[in-house]
Amino acid sequence: MSDQVRVRFAPSPTGYLHVGGARTALFNWLYARHTGGVFVLRIEDTDKARNTDAAMQAIFDGMRWLGLDWDEGPHAGGEHGPYFQSQREDVYLRYFEKLKADGYLYEDGGAWRFKFARKKIVMDDLVCGRVEVDMAHVETHPDMTIRRSDGGWIFHFVNVVDDIEMRITHVIRGDDHLSNTPKHLQLFEALGVQPPRYGHIPLILNPDGSKMSKRDTGSAVGWYEENGFAPEAVTNFLSLLGWNPKTEQEVMPTAEIVSLFDVAAIHRKAAVFDIAKCEWMNQQYIIKMPVEQLAALVEPILAKANIATTRETLLPVLVLVRERLKRLTDAPSWVDYFFTEAVTFDPEAVEKVMRKPGALDRLRALDAVYRTTAWNAVELEVALKAAATAAGAKVGEFVHPARVAATGRTVGASLYHTLEVLGRERVLARFARALAEFAV
Ligand code: GLU
Protein backbone atom coordinates (compact mmCIF):
# COMPACT_ATOMS: atom_id res chain seq x y z
CA MET A 1 0.00 0.00 0.00
CA SER A 2 1.32 3.42 -0.82
CA ASP A 3 1.70 5.83 2.03
CA GLN A 4 0.45 8.78 0.06
CA VAL A 5 -1.70 11.08 2.16
CA ARG A 6 -5.39 11.04 1.17
CA VAL A 7 -7.63 13.59 2.84
CA ARG A 8 -11.16 14.69 2.14
CA PHE A 9 -13.63 17.47 2.69
CA ALA A 10 -17.06 15.96 3.28
CA PRO A 11 -19.67 18.69 3.47
CA SER A 12 -23.40 18.16 3.73
CA PRO A 13 -25.10 20.51 1.25
CA THR A 14 -27.68 21.88 3.64
CA GLY A 15 -26.86 25.60 3.76
CA TYR A 16 -24.39 28.09 2.41
CA LEU A 17 -20.66 27.38 2.67
CA HIS A 18 -19.70 28.63 6.12
CA VAL A 19 -16.21 29.93 6.97
CA GLY A 20 -15.87 27.04 9.41
CA GLY A 21 -16.45 24.57 6.58
CA ALA A 22 -14.17 26.51 4.26
CA ARG A 23 -11.42 26.48 6.89
CA THR A 24 -11.82 22.69 7.24
CA ALA A 25 -11.60 22.33 3.47
CA LEU A 26 -8.56 24.60 3.40
CA PHE A 27 -6.67 22.70 6.11
CA ASN A 28 -7.28 19.42 4.28
CA TRP A 29 -6.22 20.97 0.99
CA LEU A 30 -3.08 22.48 2.56
CA TYR A 31 -2.15 19.15 4.07
CA ALA A 32 -2.64 17.36 0.76
CA ARG A 33 -0.61 19.93 -1.15
CA HIS A 34 2.09 20.05 1.52
CA THR A 35 2.58 16.28 1.43
CA GLY A 36 2.01 15.73 -2.27
CA GLY A 37 -1.15 13.85 -1.33
CA VAL A 38 -4.66 13.66 -2.73
CA PHE A 39 -7.55 15.94 -1.80
CA VAL A 40 -10.99 14.36 -2.19
CA LEU A 41 -14.31 16.18 -2.20
CA ARG A 42 -17.18 14.00 -1.07
CA ILE A 43 -20.72 15.26 -0.85
CA GLU A 44 -22.57 13.85 2.16
CA ASP A 45 -26.05 14.19 0.79
CA THR A 46 -27.92 11.35 2.44
CA ASP A 47 -30.35 13.72 4.14
CA LYS A 48 -32.65 14.30 1.17
CA ALA A 49 -35.03 16.53 3.06
CA ARG A 50 -32.33 19.06 3.96
CA ASN A 51 -30.13 19.07 0.85
CA THR A 52 -30.50 21.76 -1.77
CA ASP A 53 -28.92 22.29 -5.17
CA ALA A 54 -28.15 25.88 -4.22
CA ALA A 55 -26.15 24.68 -1.22
CA MET A 56 -24.26 22.22 -3.41
CA GLN A 57 -23.47 24.96 -5.89
CA ALA A 58 -22.29 27.24 -3.08
CA ILE A 59 -19.80 24.55 -2.02
CA PHE A 60 -18.37 24.19 -5.52
CA ASP A 61 -18.31 27.95 -6.15
CA GLY A 62 -16.81 28.78 -2.77
CA MET A 63 -14.06 26.20 -3.04
CA ARG A 64 -13.19 27.23 -6.57
CA TRP A 65 -13.15 30.88 -5.62
CA LEU A 66 -10.76 30.13 -2.75
CA GLY A 67 -8.57 28.12 -5.10
CA LEU A 68 -9.17 24.81 -3.32
CA ASP A 69 -9.04 22.46 -6.27
CA TRP A 70 -9.90 18.83 -5.55
CA ASP A 71 -8.19 15.86 -7.17
CA GLU A 72 -11.13 13.48 -6.83
CA GLY A 73 -14.79 14.28 -6.48
CA PRO A 74 -17.70 15.79 -8.39
CA HIS A 75 -16.58 17.07 -11.82
CA ALA A 76 -13.04 15.83 -11.18
CA GLY A 77 -13.91 12.11 -11.16
CA GLY A 78 -11.57 9.53 -9.65
CA GLU A 79 -11.23 5.82 -8.95
CA HIS A 80 -13.29 5.79 -5.78
CA GLY A 81 -16.48 7.44 -6.93
CA PRO A 82 -19.26 8.21 -7.17
CA TYR A 83 -18.48 11.05 -4.78
CA PHE A 84 -22.08 11.74 -3.82
CA GLN A 85 -23.31 9.58 -0.96
CA SER A 86 -26.76 9.57 -2.52
CA GLN A 87 -25.28 7.48 -5.36
CA ARG A 88 -23.50 4.90 -3.23
CA GLU A 89 -26.40 2.76 -2.06
CA ASP A 90 -24.83 -0.52 -3.29
CA VAL A 91 -21.63 0.15 -1.34
CA TYR A 92 -23.52 0.80 1.89
CA LEU A 93 -25.63 -2.32 1.42
CA ARG A 94 -22.51 -4.42 1.00
CA TYR A 95 -21.00 -3.15 4.27
CA PHE A 96 -24.34 -3.41 6.01
CA GLU A 97 -24.68 -7.08 5.03
CA LYS A 98 -21.15 -7.77 6.19
CA LEU A 99 -21.75 -6.24 9.61
CA LYS A 100 -25.02 -8.10 9.88
CA ALA A 101 -23.44 -11.43 8.92
CA ASP A 102 -20.68 -10.87 11.45
CA GLY A 103 -23.22 -10.35 14.22
CA TYR A 104 -22.69 -6.64 14.88
CA LEU A 105 -26.23 -5.52 14.08
CA TYR A 106 -29.66 -6.08 15.48
CA GLU A 107 -33.07 -4.86 14.48
CA ASP A 108 -34.93 -2.48 16.73
CA GLY A 109 -38.37 -1.32 15.65
CA GLY A 110 -37.48 -1.58 11.96
CA ALA A 111 -34.24 0.34 12.40
CA TRP A 112 -30.83 -1.30 12.64
CA ARG A 113 -28.45 -0.76 15.50
CA PHE A 114 -24.78 -1.42 15.85
CA LYS A 115 -23.65 -3.19 19.04
CA PHE A 116 -20.84 -1.26 20.65
CA ALA A 117 -18.03 -3.18 22.25
CA ARG A 118 -18.34 -2.25 25.92
CA LYS A 119 -14.90 -0.87 26.61
CA LYS A 120 -12.75 2.19 26.84
CA ILE A 121 -11.80 3.79 23.53
CA VAL A 122 -8.52 5.65 23.39
CA MET A 123 -7.98 8.18 20.65
CA ASP A 124 -4.66 9.65 19.66
CA ASP A 125 -5.80 12.82 18.01
CA LEU A 126 -3.36 14.76 15.85
CA VAL A 127 -4.54 18.03 17.38
CA CYS A 128 -6.17 17.17 20.70
CA GLY A 129 -3.73 14.48 21.74
CA ARG A 130 -4.83 11.49 23.83
CA VAL A 131 -8.57 11.42 24.47
CA GLU A 132 -10.28 8.58 26.31
CA VAL A 133 -13.94 7.75 26.16
CA ASP A 134 -15.37 5.01 28.29
CA MET A 135 -18.08 3.26 26.31
CA ALA A 136 -18.62 0.53 28.87
CA HIS A 137 -22.09 1.65 29.83
CA VAL A 138 -25.12 1.38 27.65
CA GLU A 139 -26.82 4.16 29.63
CA THR A 140 -24.26 6.75 28.54
CA HIS A 141 -23.43 5.19 25.17
CA PRO A 142 -26.46 3.37 23.81
CA ASP A 143 -25.92 1.23 20.73
CA MET A 144 -26.11 3.45 17.69
CA THR A 145 -28.59 3.32 14.88
CA ILE A 146 -26.88 3.01 11.52
CA ARG A 147 -29.97 2.50 9.38
CA ARG A 148 -33.37 4.05 9.89
CA SER A 149 -36.59 2.10 9.58
CA ASP A 150 -37.24 3.84 6.24
CA GLY A 151 -33.98 2.37 4.93
CA GLY A 152 -32.08 5.66 5.14
CA TRP A 153 -28.46 5.57 6.32
CA ILE A 154 -27.14 7.34 9.39
CA PHE A 155 -24.18 9.70 9.05
CA HIS A 156 -21.75 7.68 11.23
CA PHE A 157 -22.06 4.59 9.09
CA VAL A 158 -21.76 6.11 5.62
CA ASN A 159 -19.00 8.45 6.78
CA VAL A 160 -16.89 5.48 7.93
CA VAL A 161 -17.71 3.30 4.93
CA ASP A 162 -16.67 6.06 2.56
CA ASP A 163 -13.49 6.85 4.44
CA ILE A 164 -12.61 3.18 4.05
CA GLU A 165 -13.62 2.94 0.40
CA MET A 166 -11.91 6.19 -0.50
CA ARG A 167 -8.72 5.10 1.27
CA ILE A 168 -8.66 8.17 3.50
CA THR A 169 -5.49 8.31 5.59
CA HIS A 170 -6.18 11.47 7.63
CA VAL A 171 -9.50 12.92 8.75
CA ILE A 172 -9.18 16.61 9.53
CA ARG A 173 -12.51 17.96 10.68
CA GLY A 174 -14.21 20.30 13.13
CA ASP A 175 -14.02 19.40 16.80
CA ASP A 176 -17.80 19.19 16.93
CA HIS A 177 -17.10 15.70 15.58
CA LEU A 178 -14.67 14.69 18.33
CA SER A 179 -17.43 12.96 20.28
CA ASN A 180 -18.41 10.95 17.18
CA THR A 181 -14.96 9.55 16.66
CA PRO A 182 -15.12 6.72 19.27
CA LYS A 183 -18.23 5.48 17.49
CA HIS A 184 -16.43 5.65 14.18
CA LEU A 185 -13.44 3.78 15.59
CA GLN A 186 -15.76 1.01 16.74
CA LEU A 187 -17.10 0.64 13.22
CA PHE A 188 -13.56 0.44 11.82
CA GLU A 189 -12.75 -2.26 14.33
CA ALA A 190 -15.85 -4.28 13.52
CA LEU A 191 -15.03 -4.03 9.82
CA GLY A 192 -11.45 -5.09 10.44
CA VAL A 193 -9.96 -1.96 8.89
CA GLN A 194 -7.15 0.20 10.24
CA PRO A 195 -8.70 3.63 10.91
CA PRO A 196 -7.29 6.87 9.52
CA ARG A 197 -5.52 9.35 11.78
CA TYR A 198 -7.94 11.94 13.12
CA GLY A 199 -7.25 15.61 13.77
CA HIS A 200 -10.05 17.72 15.21
CA ILE A 201 -9.62 21.39 14.55
CA PRO A 202 -10.81 24.06 17.00
CA LEU A 203 -14.03 25.99 16.96
CA ILE A 204 -14.17 29.48 15.50
CA LEU A 205 -15.40 32.15 17.92
CA ASN A 206 -16.24 35.82 17.59
CA PRO A 207 -13.88 38.27 19.31
CA ASP A 208 -16.36 38.50 22.22
CA GLY A 209 -16.14 34.75 22.74
CA SER A 210 -19.58 33.95 21.34
CA LYS A 211 -20.02 31.21 18.80
CA MET A 212 -20.11 32.40 15.19
CA SER A 213 -23.55 32.30 13.72
CA LYS A 214 -25.15 32.76 10.33
CA ARG A 215 -25.89 36.37 11.16
CA ASP A 216 -22.28 37.35 11.76
CA THR A 217 -20.65 39.40 9.02
CA GLY A 218 -18.40 37.21 6.92
CA SER A 219 -19.86 33.90 8.02
CA ALA A 220 -20.60 32.83 4.42
CA VAL A 221 -17.80 32.41 1.89
CA GLY A 222 -19.88 34.04 -0.84
CA TRP A 223 -19.90 37.27 1.16
CA TYR A 224 -16.17 37.81 0.58
CA GLU A 225 -16.45 37.72 -3.18
CA GLU A 226 -19.45 40.04 -3.17
CA ASN A 227 -17.71 42.48 -0.86
CA GLY A 228 -14.45 42.94 -2.69
CA PHE A 229 -12.03 40.55 -1.06
CA ALA A 230 -9.16 38.98 -2.97
CA PRO A 231 -9.37 35.18 -2.77
CA GLU A 232 -5.77 34.76 -1.61
CA ALA A 233 -6.32 37.25 1.19
CA VAL A 234 -9.26 35.22 2.46
CA THR A 235 -7.33 31.96 2.12
CA ASN A 236 -4.47 33.51 4.07
CA PHE A 237 -6.86 34.81 6.72
CA LEU A 238 -8.61 31.43 7.07
CA SER A 239 -5.30 29.59 7.28
CA LEU A 240 -4.51 31.54 10.45
CA LEU A 241 -7.73 30.46 12.19
CA GLY A 242 -6.15 27.82 14.39
CA TRP A 243 -2.71 27.66 12.85
CA ASN A 244 0.32 29.86 12.42
CA PRO A 245 3.80 29.34 11.07
CA LYS A 246 5.34 30.10 14.50
CA THR A 247 6.82 33.33 13.21
CA GLU A 248 5.56 36.90 13.32
CA GLN A 249 4.77 36.63 9.66
CA GLU A 250 1.08 36.73 8.78
CA VAL A 251 0.80 37.82 5.17
CA MET A 252 2.03 34.91 3.09
CA PRO A 253 1.43 33.81 -0.47
CA THR A 254 -0.54 30.58 -0.68
CA ALA A 255 2.53 28.67 -1.90
CA GLU A 256 4.36 29.62 1.25
CA ILE A 257 1.45 28.56 3.46
CA VAL A 258 1.47 25.21 1.65
CA SER A 259 5.14 24.74 2.35
CA LEU A 260 4.86 25.70 6.03
CA PHE A 261 1.57 24.03 6.93
CA ASP A 262 1.55 21.17 9.40
CA VAL A 263 -1.40 19.43 11.06
CA ALA A 264 0.61 18.87 14.23
CA ALA A 265 0.97 22.65 14.60
CA ILE A 266 -2.80 23.28 14.68
CA HIS A 267 -3.81 24.88 17.97
CA ARG A 268 -6.15 23.24 20.41
CA LYS A 269 -7.75 26.39 21.68
CA ALA A 270 -10.59 28.08 19.83
CA ALA A 271 -9.69 30.39 16.96
CA VAL A 272 -10.87 33.99 17.07
CA PHE A 273 -12.57 35.31 13.98
CA ASP A 274 -11.94 39.00 13.48
CA ILE A 275 -13.34 40.45 10.28
CA ALA A 276 -11.27 43.62 10.76
CA LYS A 277 -8.15 41.52 10.49
CA CYS A 278 -9.44 40.03 7.26
CA GLU A 279 -9.97 43.53 5.88
CA TRP A 280 -6.47 44.52 6.89
CA MET A 281 -5.11 41.46 5.17
CA ASN A 282 -7.14 42.19 2.08
CA GLN A 283 -5.60 45.64 1.94
CA GLN A 284 -2.10 44.17 2.21
CA TYR A 285 -2.85 41.94 -0.76
CA ILE A 286 -4.30 44.80 -2.78
CA ILE A 287 -1.15 46.85 -2.17
CA LYS A 288 1.31 44.05 -2.86
CA MET A 289 -0.14 41.85 -5.57
CA PRO A 290 1.10 42.28 -9.14
CA VAL A 291 -0.87 45.15 -10.65
CA GLU A 292 -1.96 42.98 -13.58
CA GLN A 293 -3.58 40.57 -11.13
CA LEU A 294 -5.25 43.46 -9.33
CA ALA A 295 -6.57 44.72 -12.66
CA ALA A 296 -8.06 41.30 -13.44
CA LEU A 297 -9.89 41.32 -10.09
CA VAL A 298 -11.10 44.90 -10.40
CA GLU A 299 -12.23 44.85 -14.04
CA PRO A 300 -15.47 42.92 -13.51
CA ILE A 301 -16.34 45.23 -10.61
CA LEU A 302 -15.78 48.32 -12.74
CA ALA A 303 -17.75 46.82 -15.62
CA LYS A 304 -20.64 46.20 -13.26
CA ALA A 305 -20.47 49.88 -12.23
CA ASN A 306 -20.57 50.84 -15.93
CA ILE A 307 -17.03 52.17 -15.91
CA ALA A 308 -15.43 51.36 -19.24
CA THR A 309 -11.71 50.70 -19.02
CA THR A 310 -8.98 48.96 -20.95
CA ARG A 311 -6.12 47.09 -19.33
CA GLU A 312 -3.74 49.72 -20.68
CA THR A 313 -5.62 52.70 -19.23
CA LEU A 314 -6.47 50.94 -15.99
CA LEU A 315 -2.96 49.91 -14.92
CA PRO A 316 -1.50 53.39 -14.23
CA VAL A 317 -4.69 54.37 -12.40
CA LEU A 318 -4.48 51.30 -10.16
CA VAL A 319 -0.84 51.99 -9.39
CA LEU A 320 -1.99 55.39 -8.22
CA VAL A 321 -5.01 54.44 -6.11
CA ARG A 322 -4.34 50.89 -4.88
CA GLU A 323 -3.15 52.03 -1.44
CA ARG A 324 -6.53 53.64 -0.84
CA LEU A 325 -8.53 50.48 -1.46
CA LYS A 326 -9.60 48.42 1.51
CA ARG A 327 -11.79 46.31 -0.70
CA LEU A 328 -11.82 45.73 -4.45
CA THR A 329 -15.36 47.08 -4.41
CA ASP A 330 -14.00 50.45 -3.31
CA ALA A 331 -12.39 50.79 -6.74
CA PRO A 332 -15.29 52.39 -8.68
CA SER A 333 -15.45 55.46 -6.45
CA TRP A 334 -11.66 55.90 -6.56
CA VAL A 335 -11.20 55.52 -10.28
CA ASP A 336 -14.41 56.67 -11.97
CA TYR A 337 -13.18 60.20 -12.83
CA PHE A 338 -10.29 58.74 -14.80
CA PHE A 339 -12.71 57.09 -17.19
CA THR A 340 -15.38 59.69 -17.82
CA GLU A 341 -15.47 63.33 -18.80
CA ALA A 342 -18.87 63.68 -17.17
CA VAL A 343 -17.28 64.31 -13.78
CA THR A 344 -19.86 65.02 -11.13
CA PHE A 345 -18.96 67.61 -8.55
CA ASP A 346 -19.58 66.68 -4.96
CA PRO A 347 -21.84 69.53 -3.71
CA GLU A 348 -20.06 69.64 -0.38
CA ALA A 349 -16.69 69.94 -2.09
CA VAL A 350 -18.03 72.77 -4.24
CA GLU A 351 -19.36 74.58 -1.19
CA LYS A 352 -16.24 74.10 0.88
CA VAL A 353 -13.63 74.71 -1.80
CA MET A 354 -14.94 76.39 -4.94
CA ARG A 355 -17.12 78.97 -3.19
CA LYS A 356 -14.23 80.17 -1.08
CA PRO A 357 -13.29 83.77 -1.95
CA GLY A 358 -10.47 83.80 -4.48
CA ALA A 359 -10.63 80.07 -5.23
CA LEU A 360 -11.52 80.60 -8.87
CA ASP A 361 -8.83 83.25 -9.31
CA ARG A 362 -6.27 80.82 -8.04
CA LEU A 363 -7.56 78.08 -10.31
CA ARG A 364 -7.35 80.51 -13.23
CA ALA A 365 -3.74 81.32 -12.33
CA LEU A 366 -2.87 77.63 -12.15
CA ASP A 367 -4.64 77.01 -15.44
CA ALA A 368 -2.42 79.62 -17.09
CA VAL A 369 0.74 78.05 -15.66
CA TYR A 370 -0.26 74.48 -16.52
CA ARG A 371 -0.60 75.29 -20.19
CA THR A 372 3.17 75.13 -20.47
CA THR A 373 4.36 72.99 -17.54
CA ALA A 374 6.13 69.78 -18.49
CA TRP A 375 3.46 67.17 -17.76
CA ASN A 376 4.85 65.02 -14.98
CA ALA A 377 4.12 64.89 -11.27
CA VAL A 378 7.39 66.51 -10.19
CA GLU A 379 7.06 69.49 -12.52
CA LEU A 380 3.37 69.86 -11.74
CA GLU A 381 4.18 70.12 -8.07
CA VAL A 382 7.00 72.62 -8.57
CA ALA A 383 4.81 74.75 -10.83
CA LEU A 384 1.85 74.74 -8.44
CA LYS A 385 4.02 75.75 -5.49
CA ALA A 386 5.62 78.54 -7.48
CA ALA A 387 2.19 79.80 -8.52
CA ALA A 388 1.04 79.75 -4.88
CA THR A 389 4.11 81.69 -3.76
CA ALA A 390 3.62 84.23 -6.54
CA ALA A 391 0.01 84.73 -5.44
CA GLY A 392 0.96 84.98 -1.77
CA ALA A 393 -1.27 81.98 -1.06
CA LYS A 394 -0.82 78.73 0.82
CA VAL A 395 -0.14 75.60 -1.23
CA GLY A 396 -3.43 74.12 -0.05
CA GLU A 397 -5.32 77.07 -1.47
CA PHE A 398 -4.11 75.99 -4.91
CA VAL A 399 -4.27 72.24 -4.34
CA HIS A 400 -7.91 72.05 -3.23
CA PRO A 401 -9.56 73.92 -6.11
CA ALA A 402 -7.36 72.04 -8.58
CA ARG A 403 -8.41 68.70 -7.13
CA VAL A 404 -12.11 69.51 -7.03
CA ALA A 405 -11.98 70.87 -10.59
CA ALA A 406 -10.13 67.80 -11.89
CA THR A 407 -11.89 65.07 -9.94
CA GLY A 408 -15.09 66.51 -8.49
CA ARG A 409 -14.14 65.70 -4.93
CA THR A 410 -11.83 66.65 -2.07
CA VAL A 411 -10.10 63.33 -1.48
CA GLY A 412 -8.08 61.12 -3.76
CA ALA A 413 -4.60 59.86 -4.52
CA SER A 414 -1.67 62.28 -4.78
CA LEU A 415 -2.91 65.31 -6.77
CA TYR A 416 0.16 65.68 -8.96
CA HIS A 417 0.17 62.02 -9.94
CA THR A 418 -3.55 62.16 -10.56
CA LEU A 419 -3.07 65.12 -12.89
CA GLU A 420 -0.19 63.39 -14.62
CA VAL A 421 -2.26 60.29 -15.32
CA LEU A 422 -5.26 62.34 -16.47
CA GLY A 423 -3.10 64.24 -18.97
CA ARG A 424 -2.89 67.92 -19.79
CA GLU A 425 -5.74 68.06 -22.22
CA ARG A 426 -8.32 66.54 -19.90
CA VAL A 427 -7.13 68.51 -16.89
CA LEU A 428 -7.32 71.84 -18.68
CA ALA A 429 -10.76 70.99 -20.09
CA ARG A 430 -11.95 70.20 -16.56
CA PHE A 431 -10.45 73.40 -15.19
CA ALA A 432 -12.29 75.32 -17.91
CA ARG A 433 -15.54 73.58 -17.13
CA ALA A 434 -15.22 74.27 -13.41
CA LEU A 435 -14.33 77.91 -14.03
CA ALA A 436 -17.44 78.31 -16.20
CA GLU A 437 -19.74 76.34 -13.90
CA PHE A 438 -18.78 78.04 -10.64
CA ALA A 439 -18.19 81.58 -11.89
CA VAL A 440 -20.19 84.05 -9.80
N1 GLU B 1 -20.81 15.71 6.61
C1 GLU B 1 -20.10 15.91 7.84
C2 GLU B 1 -20.14 17.37 8.20
O1 GLU B 1 -20.40 18.18 7.33
C3 GLU B 1 -18.69 15.42 7.65
C4 GLU B 1 -17.90 15.21 8.89
C5 GLU B 1 -16.53 14.68 8.62
O2 GLU B 1 -15.73 15.43 8.05
O3 GLU B 1 -16.26 13.53 8.90
O4 GLU B 1 -19.97 17.76 9.32
CSV table of C-alpha atoms in Angstrom, one decimal, residues 52 78 111 160 207 214 219 225 241 256 281 289 319 368 371 407 437:
chain,number,residue,atom,x,y,z
A,52,THR,CA,-30.5,21.8,-1.8
A,78,GLY,CA,-11.6,9.5,-9.6
A,111,ALA,CA,-34.2,0.3,12.4
A,160,VAL,CA,-16.9,5.5,7.9
A,207,PRO,CA,-13.9,38.3,19.3
A,214,LYS,CA,-25.2,32.8,10.3
A,219,SER,CA,-19.9,33.9,8.0
A,225,GLU,CA,-16.5,37.7,-3.2
A,241,LEU,CA,-7.7,30.5,12.2
A,256,GLU,CA,4.4,29.6,1.3
A,281,MET,CA,-5.1,41.5,5.2
A,289,MET,CA,-0.1,41.8,-5.6
A,319,VAL,CA,-0.8,52.0,-9.4
A,368,ALA,CA,-2.4,79.6,-17.1
A,371,ARG,CA,-0.6,75.3,-20.2
A,407,THR,CA,-11.9,65.1,-9.9
A,437,GLU,CA,-19.7,76.3,-13.9
